[in-house]
Structures are given as C-alpha cells and as structure tokens.
Coordinates of C-alpha atoms and ligand atoms in Angstrom, one line a residue:
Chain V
X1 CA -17.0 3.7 9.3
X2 CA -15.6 0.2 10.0
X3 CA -17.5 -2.2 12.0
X4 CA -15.9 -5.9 13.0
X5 CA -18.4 -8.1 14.0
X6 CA -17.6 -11.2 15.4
X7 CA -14.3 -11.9 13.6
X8 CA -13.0 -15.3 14.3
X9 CA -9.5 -15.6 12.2
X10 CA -7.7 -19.3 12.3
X11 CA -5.1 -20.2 10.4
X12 CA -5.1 -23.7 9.6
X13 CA -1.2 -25.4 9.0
X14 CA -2.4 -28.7 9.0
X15 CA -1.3 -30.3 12.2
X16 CA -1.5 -27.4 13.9
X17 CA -4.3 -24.6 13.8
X18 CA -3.3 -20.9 15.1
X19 CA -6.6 -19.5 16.0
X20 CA -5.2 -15.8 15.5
X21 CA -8.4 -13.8 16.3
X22 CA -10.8 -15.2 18.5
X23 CA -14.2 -13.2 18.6
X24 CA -13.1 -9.4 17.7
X25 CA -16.0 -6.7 18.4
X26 CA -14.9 -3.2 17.4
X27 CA -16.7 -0.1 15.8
X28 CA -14.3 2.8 14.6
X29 CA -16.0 5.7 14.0
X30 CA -15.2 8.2 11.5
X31 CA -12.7 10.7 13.0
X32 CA -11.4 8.2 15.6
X33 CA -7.5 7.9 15.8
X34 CA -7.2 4.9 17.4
X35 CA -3.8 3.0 18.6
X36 CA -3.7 -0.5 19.0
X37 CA -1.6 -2.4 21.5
X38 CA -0.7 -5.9 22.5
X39 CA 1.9 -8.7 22.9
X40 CA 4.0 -10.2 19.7
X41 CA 1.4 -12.6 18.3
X42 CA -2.1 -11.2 20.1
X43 CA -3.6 -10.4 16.5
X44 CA -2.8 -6.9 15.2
X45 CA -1.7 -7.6 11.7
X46 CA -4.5 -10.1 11.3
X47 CA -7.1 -8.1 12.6
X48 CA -5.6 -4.4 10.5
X49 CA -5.3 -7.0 7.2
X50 CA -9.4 -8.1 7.7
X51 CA -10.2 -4.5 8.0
X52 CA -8.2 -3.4 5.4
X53 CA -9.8 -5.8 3.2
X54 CA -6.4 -7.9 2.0
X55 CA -7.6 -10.9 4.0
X56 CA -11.1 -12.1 5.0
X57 CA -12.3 -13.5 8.5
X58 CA -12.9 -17.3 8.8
X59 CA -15.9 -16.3 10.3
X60 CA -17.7 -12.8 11.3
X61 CA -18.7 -9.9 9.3
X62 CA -16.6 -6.8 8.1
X63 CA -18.9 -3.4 7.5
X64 CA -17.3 -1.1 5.6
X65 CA -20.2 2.2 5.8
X66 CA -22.6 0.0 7.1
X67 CA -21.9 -2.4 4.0
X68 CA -21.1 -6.0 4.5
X69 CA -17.9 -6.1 2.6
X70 CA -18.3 -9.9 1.8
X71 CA -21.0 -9.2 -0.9
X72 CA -18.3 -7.1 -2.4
X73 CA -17.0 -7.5 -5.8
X74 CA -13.4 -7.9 -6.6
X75 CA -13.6 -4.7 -8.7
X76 CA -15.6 -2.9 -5.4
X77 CA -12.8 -4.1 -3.2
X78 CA -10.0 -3.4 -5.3
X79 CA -11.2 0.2 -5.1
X80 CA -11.9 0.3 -1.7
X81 CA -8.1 -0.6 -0.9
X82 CA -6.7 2.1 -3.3
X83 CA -8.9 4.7 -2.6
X84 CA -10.9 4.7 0.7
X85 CA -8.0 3.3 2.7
X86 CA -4.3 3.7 3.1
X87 CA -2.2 0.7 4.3
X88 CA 1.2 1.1 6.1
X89 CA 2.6 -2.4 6.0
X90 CA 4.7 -3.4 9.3
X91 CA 7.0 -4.9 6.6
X92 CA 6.5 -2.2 4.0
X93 CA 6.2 -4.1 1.4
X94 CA 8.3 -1.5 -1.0
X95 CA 9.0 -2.8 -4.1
X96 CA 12.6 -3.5 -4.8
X97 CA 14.8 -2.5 -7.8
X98 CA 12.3 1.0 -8.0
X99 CA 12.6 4.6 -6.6
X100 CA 10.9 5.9 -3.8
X101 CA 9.1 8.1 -5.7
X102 CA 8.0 5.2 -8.2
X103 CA 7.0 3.7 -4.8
X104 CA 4.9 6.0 -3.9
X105 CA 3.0 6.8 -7.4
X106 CA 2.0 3.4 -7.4
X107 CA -1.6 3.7 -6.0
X108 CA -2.0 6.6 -8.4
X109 CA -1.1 4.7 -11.3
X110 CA -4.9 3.3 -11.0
X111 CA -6.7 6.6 -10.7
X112 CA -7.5 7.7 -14.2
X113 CA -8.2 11.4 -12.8
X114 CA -4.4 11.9 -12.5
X115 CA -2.2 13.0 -15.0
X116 CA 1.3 11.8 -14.7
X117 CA 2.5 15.0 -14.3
X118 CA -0.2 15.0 -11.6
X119 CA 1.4 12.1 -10.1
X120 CA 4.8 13.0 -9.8
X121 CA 4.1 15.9 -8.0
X122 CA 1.3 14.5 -5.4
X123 CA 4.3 11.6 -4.4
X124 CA 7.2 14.3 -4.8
X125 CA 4.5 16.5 -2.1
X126 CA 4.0 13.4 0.1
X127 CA 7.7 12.4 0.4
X128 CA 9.0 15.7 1.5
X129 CA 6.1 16.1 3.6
X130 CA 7.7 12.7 5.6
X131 CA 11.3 14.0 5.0
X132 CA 12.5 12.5 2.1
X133 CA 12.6 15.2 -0.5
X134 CA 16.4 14.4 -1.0
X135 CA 15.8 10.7 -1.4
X136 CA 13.0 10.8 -4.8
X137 CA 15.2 8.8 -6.9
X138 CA 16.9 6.3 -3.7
X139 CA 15.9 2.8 -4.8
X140 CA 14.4 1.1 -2.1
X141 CA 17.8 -0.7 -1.1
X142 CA 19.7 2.4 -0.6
X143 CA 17.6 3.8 2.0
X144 CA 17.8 3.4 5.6
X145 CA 15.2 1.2 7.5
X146 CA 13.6 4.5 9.0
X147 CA 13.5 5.8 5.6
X148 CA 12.0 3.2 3.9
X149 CA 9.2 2.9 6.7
X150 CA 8.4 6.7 5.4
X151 CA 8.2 5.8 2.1
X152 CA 5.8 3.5 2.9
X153 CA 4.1 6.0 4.9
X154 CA 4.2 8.1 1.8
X155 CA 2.8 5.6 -0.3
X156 CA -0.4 5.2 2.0
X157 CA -1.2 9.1 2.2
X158 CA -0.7 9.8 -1.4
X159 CA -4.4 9.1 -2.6
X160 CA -5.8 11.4 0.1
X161 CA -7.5 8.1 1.8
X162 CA -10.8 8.7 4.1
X163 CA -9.0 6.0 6.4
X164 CA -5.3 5.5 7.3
X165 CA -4.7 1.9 8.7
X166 CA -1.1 1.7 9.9
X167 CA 0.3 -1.4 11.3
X168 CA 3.6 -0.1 13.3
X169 CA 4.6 3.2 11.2
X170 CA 7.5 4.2 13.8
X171 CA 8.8 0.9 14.8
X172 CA 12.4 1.5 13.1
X173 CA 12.1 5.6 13.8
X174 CA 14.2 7.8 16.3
X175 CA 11.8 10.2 18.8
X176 CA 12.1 13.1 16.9
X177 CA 10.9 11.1 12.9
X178 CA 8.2 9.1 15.5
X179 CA 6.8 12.8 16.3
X180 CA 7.0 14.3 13.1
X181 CA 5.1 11.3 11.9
X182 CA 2.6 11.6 14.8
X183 CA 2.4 14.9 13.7
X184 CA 1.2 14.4 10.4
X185 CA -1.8 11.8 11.6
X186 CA -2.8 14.6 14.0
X187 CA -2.9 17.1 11.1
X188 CA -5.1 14.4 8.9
X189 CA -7.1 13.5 12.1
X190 CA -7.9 16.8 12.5
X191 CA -9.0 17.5 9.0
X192 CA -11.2 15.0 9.2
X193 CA -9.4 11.2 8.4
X194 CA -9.9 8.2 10.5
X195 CA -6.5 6.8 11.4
X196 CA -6.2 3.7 13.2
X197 CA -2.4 2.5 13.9
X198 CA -0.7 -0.4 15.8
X199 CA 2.4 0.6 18.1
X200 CA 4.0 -1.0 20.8
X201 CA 5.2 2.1 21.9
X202 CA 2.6 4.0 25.3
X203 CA 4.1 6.9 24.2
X204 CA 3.1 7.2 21.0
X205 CA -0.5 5.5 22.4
X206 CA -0.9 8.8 24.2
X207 CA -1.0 11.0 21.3
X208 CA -3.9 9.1 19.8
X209 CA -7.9 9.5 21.4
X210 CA -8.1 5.8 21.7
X211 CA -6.5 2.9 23.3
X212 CA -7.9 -0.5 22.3
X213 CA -5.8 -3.4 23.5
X214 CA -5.4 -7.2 22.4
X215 CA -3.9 -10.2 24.2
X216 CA -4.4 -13.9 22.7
X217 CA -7.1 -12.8 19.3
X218 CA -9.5 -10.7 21.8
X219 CA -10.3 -7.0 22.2
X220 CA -9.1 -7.0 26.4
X221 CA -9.4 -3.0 26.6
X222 CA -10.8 0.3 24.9
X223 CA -10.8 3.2 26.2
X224 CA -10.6 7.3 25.7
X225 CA -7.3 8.3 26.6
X226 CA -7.0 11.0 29.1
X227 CA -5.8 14.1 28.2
X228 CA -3.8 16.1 31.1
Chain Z
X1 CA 37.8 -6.5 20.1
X2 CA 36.4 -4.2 17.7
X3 CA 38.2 -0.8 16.4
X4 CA 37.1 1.4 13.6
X5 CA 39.8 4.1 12.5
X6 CA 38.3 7.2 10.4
X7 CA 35.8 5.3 8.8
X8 CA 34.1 7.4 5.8
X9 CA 31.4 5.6 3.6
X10 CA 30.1 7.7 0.7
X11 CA 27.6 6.1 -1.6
X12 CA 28.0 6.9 -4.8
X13 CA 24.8 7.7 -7.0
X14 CA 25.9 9.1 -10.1
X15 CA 24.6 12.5 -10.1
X16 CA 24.7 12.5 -6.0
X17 CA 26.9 11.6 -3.5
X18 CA 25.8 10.1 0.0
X19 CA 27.9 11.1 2.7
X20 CA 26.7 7.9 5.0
X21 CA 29.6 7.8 7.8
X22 CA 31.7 11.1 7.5
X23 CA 35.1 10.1 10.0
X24 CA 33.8 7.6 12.7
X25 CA 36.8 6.5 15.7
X26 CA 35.3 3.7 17.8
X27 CA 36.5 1.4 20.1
X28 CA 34.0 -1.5 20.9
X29 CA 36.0 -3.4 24.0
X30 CA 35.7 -6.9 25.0
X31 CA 32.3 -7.4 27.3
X32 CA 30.9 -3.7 26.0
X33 CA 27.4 -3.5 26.1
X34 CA 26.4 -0.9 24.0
X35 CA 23.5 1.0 22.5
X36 CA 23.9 3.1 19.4
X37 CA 21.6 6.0 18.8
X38 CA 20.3 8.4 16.1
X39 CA 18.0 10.0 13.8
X40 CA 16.9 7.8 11.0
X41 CA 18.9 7.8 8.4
X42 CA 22.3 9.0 10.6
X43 CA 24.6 6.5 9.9
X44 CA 23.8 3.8 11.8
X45 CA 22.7 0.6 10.4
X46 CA 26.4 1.4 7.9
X47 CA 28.6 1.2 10.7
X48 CA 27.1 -1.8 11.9
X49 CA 27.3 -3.3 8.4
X50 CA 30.9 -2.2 8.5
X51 CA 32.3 -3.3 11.6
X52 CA 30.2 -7.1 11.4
X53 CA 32.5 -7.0 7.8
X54 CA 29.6 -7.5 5.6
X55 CA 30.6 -3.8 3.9
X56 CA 33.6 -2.3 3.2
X57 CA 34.4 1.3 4.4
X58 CA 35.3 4.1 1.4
X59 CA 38.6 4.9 3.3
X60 CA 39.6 4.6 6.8
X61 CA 40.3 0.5 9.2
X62 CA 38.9 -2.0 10.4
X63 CA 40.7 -3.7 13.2
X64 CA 39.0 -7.6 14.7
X65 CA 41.4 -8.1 17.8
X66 CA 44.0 -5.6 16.4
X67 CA 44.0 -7.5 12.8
X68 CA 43.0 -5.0 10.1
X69 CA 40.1 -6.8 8.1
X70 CA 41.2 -5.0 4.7
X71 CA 44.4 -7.7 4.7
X72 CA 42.0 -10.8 5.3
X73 CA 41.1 -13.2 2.9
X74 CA 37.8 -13.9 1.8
X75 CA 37.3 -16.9 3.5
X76 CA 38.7 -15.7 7.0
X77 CA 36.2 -13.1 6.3
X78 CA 33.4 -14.8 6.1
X79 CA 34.2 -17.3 9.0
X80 CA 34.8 -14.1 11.0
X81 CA 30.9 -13.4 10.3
X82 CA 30.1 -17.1 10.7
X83 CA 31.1 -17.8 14.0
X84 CA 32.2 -14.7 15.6
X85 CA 30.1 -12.2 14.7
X86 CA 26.0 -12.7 15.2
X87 CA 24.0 -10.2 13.6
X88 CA 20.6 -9.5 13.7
X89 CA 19.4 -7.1 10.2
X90 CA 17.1 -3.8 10.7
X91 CA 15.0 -6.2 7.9
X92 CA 15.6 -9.7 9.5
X93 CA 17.1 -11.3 6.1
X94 CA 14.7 -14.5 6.6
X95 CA 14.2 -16.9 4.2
X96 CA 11.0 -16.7 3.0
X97 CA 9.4 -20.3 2.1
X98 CA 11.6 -21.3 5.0
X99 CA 10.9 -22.5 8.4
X100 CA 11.6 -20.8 11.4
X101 CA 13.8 -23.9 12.5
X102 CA 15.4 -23.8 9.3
X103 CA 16.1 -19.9 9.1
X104 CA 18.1 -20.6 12.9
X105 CA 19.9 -23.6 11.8
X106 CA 21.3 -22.0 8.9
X107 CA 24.6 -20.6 10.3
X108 CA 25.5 -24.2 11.6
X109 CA 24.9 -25.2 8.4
X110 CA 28.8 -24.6 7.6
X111 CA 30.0 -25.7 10.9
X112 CA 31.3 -28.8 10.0
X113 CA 31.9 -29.7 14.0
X114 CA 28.1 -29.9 14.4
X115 CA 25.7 -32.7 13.5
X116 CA 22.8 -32.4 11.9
X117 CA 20.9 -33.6 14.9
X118 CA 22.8 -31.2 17.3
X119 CA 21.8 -28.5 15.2
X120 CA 18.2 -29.6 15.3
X121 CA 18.4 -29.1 19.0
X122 CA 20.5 -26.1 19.2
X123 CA 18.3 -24.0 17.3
X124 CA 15.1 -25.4 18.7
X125 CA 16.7 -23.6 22.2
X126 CA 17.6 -20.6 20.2
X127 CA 14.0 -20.4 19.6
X128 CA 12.6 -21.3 22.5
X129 CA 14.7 -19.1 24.7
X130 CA 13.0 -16.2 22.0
X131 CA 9.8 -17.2 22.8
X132 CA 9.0 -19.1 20.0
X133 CA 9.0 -23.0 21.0
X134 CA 5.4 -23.4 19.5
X135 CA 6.6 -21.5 15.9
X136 CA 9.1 -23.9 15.1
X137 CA 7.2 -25.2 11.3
X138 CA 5.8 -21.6 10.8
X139 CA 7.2 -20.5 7.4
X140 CA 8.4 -16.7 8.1
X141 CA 5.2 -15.2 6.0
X142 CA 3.5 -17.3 8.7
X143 CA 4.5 -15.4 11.6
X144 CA 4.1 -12.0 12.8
X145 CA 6.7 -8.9 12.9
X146 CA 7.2 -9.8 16.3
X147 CA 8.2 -13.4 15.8
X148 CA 9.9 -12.5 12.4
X149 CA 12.3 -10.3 14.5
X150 CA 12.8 -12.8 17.3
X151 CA 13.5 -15.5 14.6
X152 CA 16.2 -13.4 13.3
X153 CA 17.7 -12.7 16.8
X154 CA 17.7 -16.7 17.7
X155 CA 19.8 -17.1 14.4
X156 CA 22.4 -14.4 15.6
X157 CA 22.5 -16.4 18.8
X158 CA 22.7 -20.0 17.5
X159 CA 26.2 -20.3 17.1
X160 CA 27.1 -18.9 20.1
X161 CA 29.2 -16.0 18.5
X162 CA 31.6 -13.8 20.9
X163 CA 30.2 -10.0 19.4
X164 CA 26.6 -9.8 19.0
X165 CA 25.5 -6.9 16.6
X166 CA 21.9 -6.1 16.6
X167 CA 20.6 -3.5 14.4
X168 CA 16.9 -2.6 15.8
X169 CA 16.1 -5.2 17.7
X170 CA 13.3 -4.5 19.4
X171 CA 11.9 -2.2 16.8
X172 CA 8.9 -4.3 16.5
X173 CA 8.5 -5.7 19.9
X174 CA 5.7 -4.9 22.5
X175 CA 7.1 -3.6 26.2
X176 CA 7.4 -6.8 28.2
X177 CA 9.0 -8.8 24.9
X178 CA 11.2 -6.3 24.0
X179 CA 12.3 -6.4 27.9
X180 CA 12.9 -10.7 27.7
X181 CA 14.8 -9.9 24.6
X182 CA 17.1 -7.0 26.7
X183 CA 17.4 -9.6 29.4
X184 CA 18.7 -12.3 27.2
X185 CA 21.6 -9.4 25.5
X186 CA 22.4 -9.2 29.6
X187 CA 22.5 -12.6 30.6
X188 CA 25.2 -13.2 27.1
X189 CA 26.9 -9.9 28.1
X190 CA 27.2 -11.0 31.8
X191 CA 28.9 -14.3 30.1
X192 CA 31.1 -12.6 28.7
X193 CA 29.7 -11.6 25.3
X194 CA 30.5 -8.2 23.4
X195 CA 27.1 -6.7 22.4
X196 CA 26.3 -4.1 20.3
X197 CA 22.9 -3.2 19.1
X198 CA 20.7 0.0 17.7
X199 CA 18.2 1.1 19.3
X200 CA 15.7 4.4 18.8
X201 CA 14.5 3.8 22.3
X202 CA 16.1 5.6 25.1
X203 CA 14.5 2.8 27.7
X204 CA 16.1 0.3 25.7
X205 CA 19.7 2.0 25.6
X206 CA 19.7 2.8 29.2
X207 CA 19.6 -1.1 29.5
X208 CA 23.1 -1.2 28.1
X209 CA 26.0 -0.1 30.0
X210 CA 27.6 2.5 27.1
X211 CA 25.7 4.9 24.3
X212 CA 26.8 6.2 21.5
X213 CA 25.3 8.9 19.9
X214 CA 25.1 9.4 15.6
X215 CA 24.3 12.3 13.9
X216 CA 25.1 13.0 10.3
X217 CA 27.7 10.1 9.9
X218 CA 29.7 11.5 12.7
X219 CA 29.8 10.0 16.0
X220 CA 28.8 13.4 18.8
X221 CA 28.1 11.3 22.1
X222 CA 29.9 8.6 23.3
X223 CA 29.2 7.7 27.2
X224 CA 28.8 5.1 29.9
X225 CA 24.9 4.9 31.4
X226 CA 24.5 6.2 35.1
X227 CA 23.2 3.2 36.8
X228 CA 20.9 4.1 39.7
Ligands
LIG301 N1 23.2 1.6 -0.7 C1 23.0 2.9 -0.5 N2 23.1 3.8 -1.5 C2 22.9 5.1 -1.3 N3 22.6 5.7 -0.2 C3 22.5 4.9 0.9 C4 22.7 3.5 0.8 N4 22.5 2.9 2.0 C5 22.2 3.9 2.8 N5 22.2 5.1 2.2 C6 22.0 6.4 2.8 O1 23.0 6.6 3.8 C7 22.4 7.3 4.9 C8 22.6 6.4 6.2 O2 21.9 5.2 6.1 P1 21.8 4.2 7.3 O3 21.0 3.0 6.8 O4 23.2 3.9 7.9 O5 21.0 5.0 8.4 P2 20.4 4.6 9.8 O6 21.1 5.5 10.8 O7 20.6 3.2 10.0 O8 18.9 5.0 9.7 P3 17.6 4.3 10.3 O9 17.5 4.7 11.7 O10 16.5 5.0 9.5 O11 17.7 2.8 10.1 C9 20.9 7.5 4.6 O12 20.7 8.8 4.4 C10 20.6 6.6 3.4 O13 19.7 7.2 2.5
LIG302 N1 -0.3 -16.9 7.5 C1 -0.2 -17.4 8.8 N2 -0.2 -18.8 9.0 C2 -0.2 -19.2 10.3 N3 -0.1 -18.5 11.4 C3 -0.1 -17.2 11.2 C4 -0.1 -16.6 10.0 N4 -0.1 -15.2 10.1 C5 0.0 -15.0 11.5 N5 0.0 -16.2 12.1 C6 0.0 -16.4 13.6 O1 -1.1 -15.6 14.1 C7 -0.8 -15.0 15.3 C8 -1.1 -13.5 15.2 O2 -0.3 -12.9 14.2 P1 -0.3 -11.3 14.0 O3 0.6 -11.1 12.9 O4 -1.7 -10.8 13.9 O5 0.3 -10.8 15.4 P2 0.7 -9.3 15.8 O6 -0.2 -9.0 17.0 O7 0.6 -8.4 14.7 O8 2.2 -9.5 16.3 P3 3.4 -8.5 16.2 O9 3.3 -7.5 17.3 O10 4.6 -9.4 16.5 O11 3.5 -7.9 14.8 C9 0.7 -15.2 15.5 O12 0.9 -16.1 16.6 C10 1.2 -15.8 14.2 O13 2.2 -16.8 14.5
LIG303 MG1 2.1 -7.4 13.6
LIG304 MG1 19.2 1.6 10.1

C-alpha cells in the first residue's frame, strides 16, 4: 500500500549538508503493523514525513497503491493526507488556544459528508475511546503531556484512515496508557488498517508483526517478530 | 533542599474543577536521586512545576533550604530558577528560529559573571556531552525529537545548577541514548547534584536511587531502589 523506493533525503544548511536518508527500500503492505526503531537522528521522522506525504524525497520514488505520488496534484495529495492516512506527530502539533475536541474535528472540518453534529460526536467517540472523555473542552495548554499525545492520537483516528502513520505515540505515556493505546492499533490492525509506528521502546516493538530498524538514513533490519 | 508541605493544586475551569495535586508531603534531600512515577495525567509534571517555583501551589509550602518560597521576592525567585534550579520541560520550551547553541546559552545570558565567549564554550560542552557537537547551527525545527530533547537537557545543565528537575527526559530517546543521558544524571548526582526527574519507564527509575509513586494527585509509593 506504500512502496519507498530508493529514498535519498538531504537536508542542505548551506555549509553543512545532513544527508538524513540515505537509500531507503521498504514495501508495507496493507494490514502490516509495523514498528520502527533506531538511534536519535537515524531517519524516522524524515522517512514517516515522505510517506506521509508532508515532505518529498530529494531523490527516489514514493508509491502510494502502486501510484507514484510525485505526479500527484496538490488537491490529490491534500486528500490523501486527510483521508487515506492518519498522522501522529512526535511533537503533536495541537493547536494552541483550542479544545481538544476542536483539535480533533479538525480533519473533519474538510469532509463535506459530515454534518457538524456528525463531527462532534465522531471526535467526542475518538477521545473517550483514548481516555479523554472528561477533558473535551481542556485547551491544549491545560492538559498533561500524556494527554495531549492522546489527543493527537485522537485527531489521527477520527477520519477512519486506511493507514495510521505514528511517529512515537507513547513516548510521554505510563505502561498502562502505552497498552491501552497498543490496544487500540491492535483492534484497527485487526479490522483491517495498516499501522506503521516509530517507538524506541522493544516492548512496545513486540506487540507489532514487524520490526524494521534504521541506523545512519538506511533500512539495517526487517523482520517478522516472533510470537511465543 | 527541597520540601513540599500539603501541597493542593486545583485548576479552576469555570464550570469544572481540576483536582491536579490533592495533599502531596515530600522531602527531596540534598544528593537524592529520584524518579517520579505515574499514570498520565497523575500529577506529575505540576509538582515538578511547583517545587522548580515556576507555579504556585492552591494552598499548602514550599520550602528551598528550609526558606518558604511564598515570602520570596520576585527576583530571588527567579534567580532561584536561574542558577539553582535546571529544568528540563515534558515539551522542551525551545526557541524555535533559534539555534541549538543559542537555546543552551540562554540561561547564562543573565549571568553577569560569564562572558560572552565563556558562554560560547560552556554551552558548546553542554552540547557535546549530549551528543550533539555536530548540531550546534541546527535551528530546533531542524533537529529531530531526539536532539530537541537533548538540547533542552544541555540547557538545564549549562549553568551548572545544584537540583536538576527533569520532567520526561528520555521520553523520546532510543535505548542506548536514553542510557548516556541516565549516565550523565549519575555522574552530576555522584558530584554531588540533587536530581529529580519523571520518568514512565521503570528501567529508567530503577537507575535512580529513590521512586516515588503518583496517583490521582496524591503521592502512594515512596521508596529507595534495591540495588543488586
Ligand atoms: N492549566 C491547566 N488547567 C486545567 N487542568 C490542568 C492544567 N494543567 C494540568 N491540568 C490537569 O491536571 C492533571 C494533572 O496534570 P499533569 O500535567 O500534572 O499530569 P502528569 O502526571 O504530568 O501527566 P503526563 O504523564 O501525561 O505528563 C491532568 O488531569 C490535567 O488535565
Ligand atoms: N529540517 C532539517 N534540516 C536539517 N537537518 C534536519 C532537518 N530535519 C532533520 N534533520 C536532521 O536529519 C537527521 C534525521 O532526523 P530525524 O528527525 O528523521 O531523526 P529521528 O530518527 O526521527 O530521530 P529521533 O528518534 O530523535 O526523533 C537528524 O540528524 C537531524 O538533525
Ligand atoms: Mg523523530
Ligand atoms: Mg507530565
């Protein structure tokens, strides 16, 4: 369902070039939940960002269905993004001086098959479904960290996306929130969604089928994880 | 060095109330290394923000080496957080179209007993003892969560403060960073430093020589780590 090939990513800072990807290779199929691993710096973000289509390689080819996403129009992209995939940011990227349910509308606001009324009760459904049923009207800055990383979560289930692409969704959650969350990509995983996250965290590696690992912008390992 | 006396924090949201700290009596000693645990959204990151004076308890005391806080002046205040408190945020607080040199050197900023040149080359150690010698002119939207979070830590550390309070700060670390990190907090406590930091990992917290455990504002573990 998402092919890399060949993705060479460089960031060029004028003195100094960071050559952040350096030849990626990867299918993921549809139905694969796949973790991703590696040191600080190796390329996750960069790599989840050219996937997800809110950055494009230096050099390579994205396939998005077999599609090269590069002959895309902005309007083709811009609906891939809202409604094919869900993005969990590692930063968030909540929106201030708004609620969490506001915050998690958002991608609905763009999908004229939704009533409002519609709306407030798909984000009201995926907030409590993370935990957060209490918190609808919290503005971003009066939830905790681990809260706010749920909203976020929210945000990228809300539209019912074919893929989930989730760049560190447990990093500021205690065990039992990490599991809960785990427990909800299982439950999408199972129904059919292809989840792909980054974590640092084996533990939470395990529970996915995949393992693919990077060190310095390349692909080092993949494999099926082993189920005892 | 640290006491906290009955500390209640309630939020106040109009129509709801959050009960964030409900009666919390800790005593952080001199050369305590400790972990703080809990589910998301338990208390914790508001009794950091408390006791590193950059929040203001509902009811209840602050003591800093037996002086209760509430009778300080503004100024002592914030030269308590200046030089004797470092803290690293759950969020990291960068500045965004700021370097990660700059973001560091901003605490000595204020220290009039510091050159500017001196505190070129302190924080280019900060940063290199983080990892991060070769990030120096990345603006923080040019670095990853990895080296975001390290560049926050390295600005806790700059100005060689005598309580360290770190609030997640390995939350978006790999394994063998996340241990450097842990190893730096042990070399500072072995010196002589007070640390403090939240952590949702239980690896991480059996680093540190005493947990505490948070749940629902109250404080329901508090002991020293067996070492092996
Ligand atoms: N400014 C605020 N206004 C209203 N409620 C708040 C505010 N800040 C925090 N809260 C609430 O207080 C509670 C405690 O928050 P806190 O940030 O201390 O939790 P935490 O233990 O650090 O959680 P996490 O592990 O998720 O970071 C949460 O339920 C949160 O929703
Ligand atoms: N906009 C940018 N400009 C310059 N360099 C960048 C930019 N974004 C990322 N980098 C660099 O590219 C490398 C890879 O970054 P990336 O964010 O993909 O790492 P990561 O594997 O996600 O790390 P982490 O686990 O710390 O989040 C890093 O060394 C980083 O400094
Ligand atoms: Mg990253
Ligand atoms: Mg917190």
């Amino acid at each position: 369902v998402i092919r890399a090939s060949n993705i060479i990513k460089t960031f060029d800072l004028g003195e100094v070039k960071v050559r952040a990807l350096r030849g990626v290779d990867l299918e993921i199929n549809e139905g694969d939940f796949v973790a991703i691993l590696g040191h600080s710096g190796s390329g996750k973000s960069t790599f989840m960002n050219i996937i997800g289509c809110l950055d494009v390689p230096s050099s390579g080819e994205v396939y998005i269905d077999d599609n090269n996403v590069a002959n895309y129009s902005r309007d083709k992209l811009a609906t891939i993004r809202n409604k094919k995939i869900g993005f969990v940011f590692q930063s968030y990227n909540l929106l201030s001086r708004t609620t969490a349910l506001e915050n998690v509308e958002l991608p609905l606001l763009y999908n004229p098959e939704v009533s409002a009324v519609e709306r407030a009760d798909l984000s009201k459904k995926a907030l409590e479904r993370v935990g957060l049923g209490d918190r609808l009207s919290h503005l971003t800055n009066q939830l905790s960290g681990g809260q706010q990383q749920r909203v976020a979560i929210a945000r990228a289930l809300v539209n019912e996306p074919l893929v989930i692409l989730a760049d560190e969704p447990t990093g500021n959650l205690d065990t039992r929130t990490s599991y809960e969350i785990m427990g909800i990509f299982q439950e999408l995983n199972e129904a059919g969604k292809t989840i792909v996250i980054v974590t640092h965290e084996t533990d939470i590696a395990k529970m996915c089928k995949r393992n693919i690992v990077f060190k310095d912008g390349k692909v080092i390992k993949d494999f099926m994880v082993d189920k005892p």
